[in-house]
Coordinates of C-alpha atoms in Angstrom, one line a residue:
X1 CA 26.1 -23.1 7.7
X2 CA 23.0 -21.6 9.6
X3 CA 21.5 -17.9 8.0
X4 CA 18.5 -16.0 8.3
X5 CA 16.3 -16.4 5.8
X6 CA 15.3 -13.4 3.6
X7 CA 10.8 -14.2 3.8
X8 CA 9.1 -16.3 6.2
X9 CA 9.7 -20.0 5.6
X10 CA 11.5 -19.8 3.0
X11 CA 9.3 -18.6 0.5
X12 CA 11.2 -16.8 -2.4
X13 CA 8.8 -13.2 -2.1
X14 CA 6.1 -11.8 -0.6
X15 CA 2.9 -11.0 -1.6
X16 CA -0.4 -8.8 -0.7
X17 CA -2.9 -7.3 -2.0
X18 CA -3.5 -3.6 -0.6
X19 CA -7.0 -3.0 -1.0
X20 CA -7.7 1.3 -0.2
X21 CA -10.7 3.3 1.2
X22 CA -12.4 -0.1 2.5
X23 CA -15.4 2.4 4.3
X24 CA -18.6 2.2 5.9
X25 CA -20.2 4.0 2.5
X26 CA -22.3 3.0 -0.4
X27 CA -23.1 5.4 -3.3
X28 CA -26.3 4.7 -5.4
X29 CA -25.0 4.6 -9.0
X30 CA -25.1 1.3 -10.6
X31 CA -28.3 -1.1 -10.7
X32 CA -25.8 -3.3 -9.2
X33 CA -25.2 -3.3 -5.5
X34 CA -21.7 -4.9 -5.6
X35 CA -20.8 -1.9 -7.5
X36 CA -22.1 0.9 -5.1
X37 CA -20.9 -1.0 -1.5
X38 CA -17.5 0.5 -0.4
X39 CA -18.2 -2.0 2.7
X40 CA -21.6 -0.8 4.0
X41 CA -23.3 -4.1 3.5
X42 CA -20.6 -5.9 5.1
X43 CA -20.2 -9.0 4.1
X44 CA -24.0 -9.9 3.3
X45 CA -24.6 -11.3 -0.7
X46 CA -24.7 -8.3 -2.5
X47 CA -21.6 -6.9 -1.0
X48 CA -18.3 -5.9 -2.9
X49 CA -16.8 -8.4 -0.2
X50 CA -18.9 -11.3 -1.4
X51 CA -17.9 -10.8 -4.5
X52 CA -14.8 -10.6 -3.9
X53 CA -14.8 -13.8 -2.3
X54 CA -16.5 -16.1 -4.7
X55 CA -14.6 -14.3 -7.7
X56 CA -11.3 -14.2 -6.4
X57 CA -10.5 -15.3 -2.7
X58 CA -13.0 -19.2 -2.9
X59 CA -10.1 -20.0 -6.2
X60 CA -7.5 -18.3 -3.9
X61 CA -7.8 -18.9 -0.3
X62 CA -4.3 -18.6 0.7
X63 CA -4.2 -14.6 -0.3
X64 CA -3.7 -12.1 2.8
X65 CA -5.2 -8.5 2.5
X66 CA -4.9 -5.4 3.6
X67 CA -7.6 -2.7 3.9
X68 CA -6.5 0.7 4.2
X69 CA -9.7 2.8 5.7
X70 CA -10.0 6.2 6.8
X71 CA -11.5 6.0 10.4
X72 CA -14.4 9.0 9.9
X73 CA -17.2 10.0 7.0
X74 CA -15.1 9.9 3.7
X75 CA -15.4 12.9 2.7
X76 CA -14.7 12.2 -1.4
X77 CA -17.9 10.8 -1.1
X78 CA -19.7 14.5 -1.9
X79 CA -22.2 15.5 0.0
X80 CA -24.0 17.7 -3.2
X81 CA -23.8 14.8 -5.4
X82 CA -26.8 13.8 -7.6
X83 CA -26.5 10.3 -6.4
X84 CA -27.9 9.1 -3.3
X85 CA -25.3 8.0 -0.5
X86 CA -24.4 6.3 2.7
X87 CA -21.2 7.2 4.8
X88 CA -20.9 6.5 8.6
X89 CA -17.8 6.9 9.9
X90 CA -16.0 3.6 11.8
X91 CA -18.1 3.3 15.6
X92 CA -20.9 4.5 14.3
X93 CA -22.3 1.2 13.2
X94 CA -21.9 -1.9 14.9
X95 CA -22.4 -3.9 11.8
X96 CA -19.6 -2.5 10.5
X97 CA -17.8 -2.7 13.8
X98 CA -18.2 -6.6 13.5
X99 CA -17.1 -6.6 9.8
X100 CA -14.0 -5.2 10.5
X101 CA -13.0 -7.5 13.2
X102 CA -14.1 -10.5 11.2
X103 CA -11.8 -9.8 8.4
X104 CA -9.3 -9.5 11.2
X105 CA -10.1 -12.2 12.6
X106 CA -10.5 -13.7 9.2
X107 CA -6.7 -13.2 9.1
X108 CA -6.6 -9.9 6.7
X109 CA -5.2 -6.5 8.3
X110 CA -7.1 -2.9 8.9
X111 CA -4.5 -0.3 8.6
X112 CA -4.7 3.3 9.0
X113 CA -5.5 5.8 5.9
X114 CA -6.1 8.8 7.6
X115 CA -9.5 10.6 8.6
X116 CA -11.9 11.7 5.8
X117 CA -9.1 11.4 3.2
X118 CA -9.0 15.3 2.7
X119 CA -11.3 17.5 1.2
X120 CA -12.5 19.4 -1.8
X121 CA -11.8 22.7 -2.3
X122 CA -15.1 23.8 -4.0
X123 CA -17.5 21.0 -2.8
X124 CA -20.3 22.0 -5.0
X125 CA -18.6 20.9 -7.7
X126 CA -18.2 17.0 -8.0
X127 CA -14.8 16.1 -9.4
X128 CA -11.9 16.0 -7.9
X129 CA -9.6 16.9 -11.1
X130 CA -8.3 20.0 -9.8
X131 CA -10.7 20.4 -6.8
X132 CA -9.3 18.1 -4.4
X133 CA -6.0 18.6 -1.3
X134 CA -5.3 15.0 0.1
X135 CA -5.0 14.8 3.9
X136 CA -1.7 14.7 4.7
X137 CA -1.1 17.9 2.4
X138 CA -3.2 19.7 4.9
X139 CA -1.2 18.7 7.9
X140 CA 1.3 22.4 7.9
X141 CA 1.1 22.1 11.7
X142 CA 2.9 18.5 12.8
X143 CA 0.9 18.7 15.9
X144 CA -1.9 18.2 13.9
X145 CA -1.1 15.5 11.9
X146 CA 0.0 13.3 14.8
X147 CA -3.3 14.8 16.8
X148 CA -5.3 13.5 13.8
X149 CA -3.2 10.0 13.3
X150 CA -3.3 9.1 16.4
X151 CA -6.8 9.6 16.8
X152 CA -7.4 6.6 14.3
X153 CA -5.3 4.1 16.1
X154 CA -7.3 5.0 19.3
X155 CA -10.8 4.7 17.4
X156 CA -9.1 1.2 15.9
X157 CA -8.4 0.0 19.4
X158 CA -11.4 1.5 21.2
X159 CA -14.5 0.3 18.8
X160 CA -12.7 -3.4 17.1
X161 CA -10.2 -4.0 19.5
X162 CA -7.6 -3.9 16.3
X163 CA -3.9 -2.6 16.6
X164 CA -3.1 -0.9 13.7
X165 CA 0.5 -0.9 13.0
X166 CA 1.1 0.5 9.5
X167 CA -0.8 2.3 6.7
X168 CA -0.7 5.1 3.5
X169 CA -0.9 8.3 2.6
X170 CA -4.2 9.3 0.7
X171 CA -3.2 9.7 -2.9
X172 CA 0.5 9.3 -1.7
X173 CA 0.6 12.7 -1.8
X174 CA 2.7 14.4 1.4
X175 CA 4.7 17.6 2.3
X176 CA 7.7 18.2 4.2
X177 CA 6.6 17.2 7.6
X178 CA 4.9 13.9 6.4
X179 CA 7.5 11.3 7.3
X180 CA 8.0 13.5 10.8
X181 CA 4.4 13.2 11.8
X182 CA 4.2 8.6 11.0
X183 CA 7.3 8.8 13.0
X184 CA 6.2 10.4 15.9
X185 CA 3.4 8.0 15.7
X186 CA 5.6 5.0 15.9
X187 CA 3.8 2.7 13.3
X188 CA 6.4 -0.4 12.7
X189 CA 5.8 0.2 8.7
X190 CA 4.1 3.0 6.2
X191 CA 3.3 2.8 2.6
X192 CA 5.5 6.4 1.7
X193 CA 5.4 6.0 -2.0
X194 CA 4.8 4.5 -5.0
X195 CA 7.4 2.6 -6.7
X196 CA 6.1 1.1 -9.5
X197 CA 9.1 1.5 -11.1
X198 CA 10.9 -1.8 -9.6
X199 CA 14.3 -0.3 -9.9
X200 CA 13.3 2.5 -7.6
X201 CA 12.8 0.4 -4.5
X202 CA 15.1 -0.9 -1.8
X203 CA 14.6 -1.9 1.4
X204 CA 14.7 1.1 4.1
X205 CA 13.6 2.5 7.0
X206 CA 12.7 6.4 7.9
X207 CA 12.8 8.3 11.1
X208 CA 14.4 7.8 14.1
X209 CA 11.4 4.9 15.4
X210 CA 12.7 3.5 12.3
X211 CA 9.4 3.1 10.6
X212 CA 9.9 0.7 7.3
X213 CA 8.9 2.0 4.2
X214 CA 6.4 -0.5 2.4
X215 CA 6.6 -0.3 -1.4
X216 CA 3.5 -0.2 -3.9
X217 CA 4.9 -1.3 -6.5
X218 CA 2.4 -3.6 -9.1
X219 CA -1.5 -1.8 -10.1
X220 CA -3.9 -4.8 -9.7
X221 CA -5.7 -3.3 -13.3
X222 CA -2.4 -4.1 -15.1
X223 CA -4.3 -6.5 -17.4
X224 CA -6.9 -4.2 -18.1
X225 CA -5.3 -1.1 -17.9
X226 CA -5.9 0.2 -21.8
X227 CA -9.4 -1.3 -22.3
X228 CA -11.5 -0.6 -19.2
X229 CA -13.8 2.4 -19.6
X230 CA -14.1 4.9 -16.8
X231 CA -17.2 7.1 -17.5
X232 CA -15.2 10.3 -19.0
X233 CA -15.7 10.6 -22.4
X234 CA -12.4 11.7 -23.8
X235 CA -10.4 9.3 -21.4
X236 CA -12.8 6.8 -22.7
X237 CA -12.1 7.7 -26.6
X238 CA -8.2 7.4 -26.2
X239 CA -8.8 4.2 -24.8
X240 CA -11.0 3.1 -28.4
X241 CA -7.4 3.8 -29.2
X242 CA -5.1 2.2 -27.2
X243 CA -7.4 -0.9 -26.5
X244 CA -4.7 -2.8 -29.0
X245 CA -2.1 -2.6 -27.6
X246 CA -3.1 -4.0 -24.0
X247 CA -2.0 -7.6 -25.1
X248 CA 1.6 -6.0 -25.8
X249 CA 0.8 -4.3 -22.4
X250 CA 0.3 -7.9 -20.7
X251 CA 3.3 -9.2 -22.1
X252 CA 4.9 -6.3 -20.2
X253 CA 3.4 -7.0 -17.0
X254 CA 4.3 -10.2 -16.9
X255 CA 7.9 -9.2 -17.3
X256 CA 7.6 -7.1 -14.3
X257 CA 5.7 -9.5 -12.0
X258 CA 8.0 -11.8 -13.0
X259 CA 11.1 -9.8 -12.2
X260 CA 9.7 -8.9 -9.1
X261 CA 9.4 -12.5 -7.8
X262 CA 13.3 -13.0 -9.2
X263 CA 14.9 -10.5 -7.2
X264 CA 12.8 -11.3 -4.1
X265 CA 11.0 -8.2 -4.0
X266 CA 8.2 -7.9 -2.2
X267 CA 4.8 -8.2 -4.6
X268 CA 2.1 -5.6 -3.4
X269 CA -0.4 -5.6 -5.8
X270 CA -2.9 -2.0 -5.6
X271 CA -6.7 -2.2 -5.9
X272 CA -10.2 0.3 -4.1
X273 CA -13.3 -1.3 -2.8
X274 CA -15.5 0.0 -5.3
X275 CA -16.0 1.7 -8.7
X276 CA -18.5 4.3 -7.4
X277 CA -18.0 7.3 -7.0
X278 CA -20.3 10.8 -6.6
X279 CA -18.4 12.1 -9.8
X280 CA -19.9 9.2 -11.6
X281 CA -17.2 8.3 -13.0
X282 CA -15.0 4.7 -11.9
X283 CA -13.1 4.3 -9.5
X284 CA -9.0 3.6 -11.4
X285 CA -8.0 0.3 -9.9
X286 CA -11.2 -1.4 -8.1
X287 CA -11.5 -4.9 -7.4
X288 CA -15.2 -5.4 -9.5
X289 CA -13.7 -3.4 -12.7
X290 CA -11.0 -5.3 -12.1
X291 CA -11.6 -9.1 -11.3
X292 CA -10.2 -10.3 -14.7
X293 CA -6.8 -8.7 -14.4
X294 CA -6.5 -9.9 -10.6
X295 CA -7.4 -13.7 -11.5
X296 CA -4.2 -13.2 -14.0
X297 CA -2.2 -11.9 -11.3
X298 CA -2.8 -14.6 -9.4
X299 CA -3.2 -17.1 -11.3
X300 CA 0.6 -16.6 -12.4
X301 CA 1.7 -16.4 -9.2
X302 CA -0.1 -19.4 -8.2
X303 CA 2.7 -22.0 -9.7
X304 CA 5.7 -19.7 -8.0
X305 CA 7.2 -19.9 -4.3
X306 CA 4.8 -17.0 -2.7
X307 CA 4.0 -15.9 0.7
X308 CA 1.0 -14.7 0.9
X309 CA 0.8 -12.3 3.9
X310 CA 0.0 -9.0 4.9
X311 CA 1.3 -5.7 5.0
X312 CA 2.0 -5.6 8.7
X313 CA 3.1 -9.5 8.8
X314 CA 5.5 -9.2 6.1
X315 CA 7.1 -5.5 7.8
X316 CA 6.9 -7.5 11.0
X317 CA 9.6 -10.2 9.4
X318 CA 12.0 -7.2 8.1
X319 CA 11.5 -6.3 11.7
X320 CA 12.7 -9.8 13.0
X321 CA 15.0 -10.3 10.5
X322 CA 16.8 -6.9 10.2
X323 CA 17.1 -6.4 14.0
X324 CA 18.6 -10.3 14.9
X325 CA 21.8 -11.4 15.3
X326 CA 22.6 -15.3 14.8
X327 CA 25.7 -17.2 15.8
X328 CA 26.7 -20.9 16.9
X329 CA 28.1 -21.7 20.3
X330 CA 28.6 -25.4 20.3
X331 CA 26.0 -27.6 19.5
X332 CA 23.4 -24.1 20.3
X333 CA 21.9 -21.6 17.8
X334 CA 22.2 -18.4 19.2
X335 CA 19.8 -15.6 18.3
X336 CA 19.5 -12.3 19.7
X337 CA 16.8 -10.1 19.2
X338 CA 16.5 -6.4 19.5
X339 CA 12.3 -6.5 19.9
X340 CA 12.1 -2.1 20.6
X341 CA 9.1 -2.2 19.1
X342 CA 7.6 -4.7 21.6
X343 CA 6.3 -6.8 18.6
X344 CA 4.0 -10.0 19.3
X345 CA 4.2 -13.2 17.5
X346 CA 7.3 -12.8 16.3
X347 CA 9.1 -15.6 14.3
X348 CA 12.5 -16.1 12.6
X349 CA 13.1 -18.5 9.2
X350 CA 16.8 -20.1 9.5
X351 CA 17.6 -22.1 6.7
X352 CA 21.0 -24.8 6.3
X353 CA 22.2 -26.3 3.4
X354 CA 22.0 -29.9 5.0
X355 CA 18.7 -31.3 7.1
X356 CA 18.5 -30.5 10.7
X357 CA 16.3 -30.2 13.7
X358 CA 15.9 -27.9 16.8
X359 CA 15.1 -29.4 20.5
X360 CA 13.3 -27.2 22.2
X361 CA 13.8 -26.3 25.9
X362 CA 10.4 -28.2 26.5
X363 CA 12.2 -31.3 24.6
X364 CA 9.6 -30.6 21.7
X365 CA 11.5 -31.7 18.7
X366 CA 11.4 -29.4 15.2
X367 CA 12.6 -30.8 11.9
X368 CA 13.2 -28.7 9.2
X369 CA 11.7 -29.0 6.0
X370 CA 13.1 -28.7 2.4
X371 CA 12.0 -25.2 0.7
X372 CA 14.0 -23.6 -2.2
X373 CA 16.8 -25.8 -1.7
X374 CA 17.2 -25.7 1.9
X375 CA 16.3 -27.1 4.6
X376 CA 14.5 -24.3 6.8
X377 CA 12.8 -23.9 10.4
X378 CA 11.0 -20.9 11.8
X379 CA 11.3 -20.3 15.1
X380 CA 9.7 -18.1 17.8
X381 CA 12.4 -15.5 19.2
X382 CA 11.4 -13.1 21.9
X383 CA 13.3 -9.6 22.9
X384 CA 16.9 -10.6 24.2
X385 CA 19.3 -13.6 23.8
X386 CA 17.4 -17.0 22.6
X387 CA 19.3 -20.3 22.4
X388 CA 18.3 -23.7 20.4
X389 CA 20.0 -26.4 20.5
X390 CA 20.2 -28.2 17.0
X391 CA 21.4 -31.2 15.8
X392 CA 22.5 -32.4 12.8
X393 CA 20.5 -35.0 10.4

């Protein structure tokens, strides 16, 4: 019997790391450059990129990322800080121009995480504990919010020739009209909330462009969580404290990366650019403070039956997947696709208990392959009715 496959190929989950506020900013606070760069050097040596890549993606070159960046200056980066600063916003630098389309390129994603991010509410003060409203909680006029949202997936187009088709609210924080204003935008997918709780999340779509709601749902940190130190003194003493108890703490995440994969789940693993910041504190959850937690994540993961992909390829499968109908007629595999979105590149995973092949209209011959104890094709399915004729093996 013929089905759809739940992931691409066959795989048994998805996974992606969602890397946030990937800008065109660098703040002077460690001797370190690596440290400072939020993506102002690019991807020159020095950069947080480079070391990203020879820590993490050179040992792990299958893994897909997604960069969620705020299209103008980022404005948590503070102005009447005592540290010297860079921020440009994206356009305003063609190096940075050509960084972004060469991690597109590269095959990673640029999605949309608003304008500046928000703003503080007394800017001569430095922290944003109580001193800060996230974007979208500014947004009390919808017009606005799609004005400003739609703004970003011009400047995206316009400057690196990049579609965005998803992205997250800053801080995940949102009010009424939130949902409204992504929906009148049209994105295929949005990162609504966090969901590290793996019970909370199912599979489900919002507003009436039916926009897919993209869980976060593992902190890339996990494995550090209790014993990295952030700058602020007492957050720093508790963590004297609870510094024993991260190897119990491992134990746990394991267990829920683990259960993740089980029930098919997609995997999205949370990380920033940088640990700078104008507070002087670091950055929670940054890909240098980091690097030993994510080479646990992925080393783990590295013996297990993963897709790695990103945001916007895995939404575009649900997409395939959850708006396809299969059935047989004779010795033809019948698919029809509902494409509304007007999606490109878009592929379908079918999957058999017994070996089988597909002969193409061109006479090009596919044979499926054995994944996960099945025998599995994917197959390129365009908007309407799409026949195959298969053959048994």
């Amino acid at each position: 019997m013929f089905k759809i496959a739940k992931w691409y190929n066959n795989f048994r989950t998805p996974v992606v790391l969602m890397i946030d506020d990937l800008s065109d900013a660098y703040i002077n606070v460690y001797e370190e450059s690596y440290k400072n760069d939020w993506g102002y050097l690019c991807d020159k040596k020095g950069s947080f990129f480079y070391f990203l890549r020879k820590n993490l993606l050179v040992k792990f070159p299958d893994i897909k990322i997604t960069f969620f960046t705020p299209y103008l200056r980022h404005a948590v980066i503070n102005e009447n800080s005592d540290f010297d600063y860079k921020k440009f916003a994206v356009g305003e630098r063609i190096e940075f121009t050509n960084f972004l389309r060469f991690l597109a390129k590269e095959g990673h994603e640029i999605a949309h995480h608003g304008s500046n991010h928000g703003k503080y509410i007394d800017p001569s003060k430095s922290t944003t504990i109580n001193n800060w409203i996230h974007e979208w909680a500014l947004f009390d006029n919808i017009n606005l919010g799609i004005k400003a949202t739609k703004k970003g997936i011009k400047i995206f187009k316009e400057y690196c020739n990049i579609d965005i088709l998803g992205g997250k609210y800053c801080g995940y924080i949102t009010r009424e009209n939130s949902q409204k204003i992504i929906d009148e935008c049209n994105f295929l997918y949005w990162c609504d909330k966090p969901s590290y709780n793996i019970g909370d999340y199912n599979e489900s779509i919002f507003g009436k462009n039916d926009i897919i709601s993209f869980p976060t749902n593992f902190a890339g940190n996990a494995f550090i969580r209790l014993t990295y130190l952030s700058g602020d003194k007492q957050r720093d003493k508790k963590k004297k404290i609870f510094k024993y108890l991260q190897p119990i703490y491992n134990i746990y995440s394991y267990f829920n990366l683990y259960k993740l994969y089980l029930r098919q789940q997609i995997i999205s693993i949370q990380e920033h650019s940088s640990p700078s910041t104008t507070a002087g504190i670091v950055q929670s959850g940054n890909i240098v403070t980091d690097i030993e937690s994510l080479l646990k994540i992925f080393t783990f993961l590295k013996y297990l039956s993963i897709w790695y992909a990103s945001c916007s390829e895995i939404a575009k499968y649900i997409y395939v997947r959850e708006n396809s109908i299969l059935h047989l007629e004779k010795n033809n595999l019948v698919i029809i696709f509902n494409n509304n979105k007007k999606l490109h590149n878009t592929y379908l995973t079918i999957i058999n208990s017994h070996p089988f092949e597909i002969i193409e209209n061109n006479g090009r011959i596919l044979k499926s392959t054995y994944r996960n104890k099945k025998y599995t094709i994917n197959l390129f399915v365009q908007n309407g009715v799409n026949k195959f004729h298969f053959k048994a093996l």
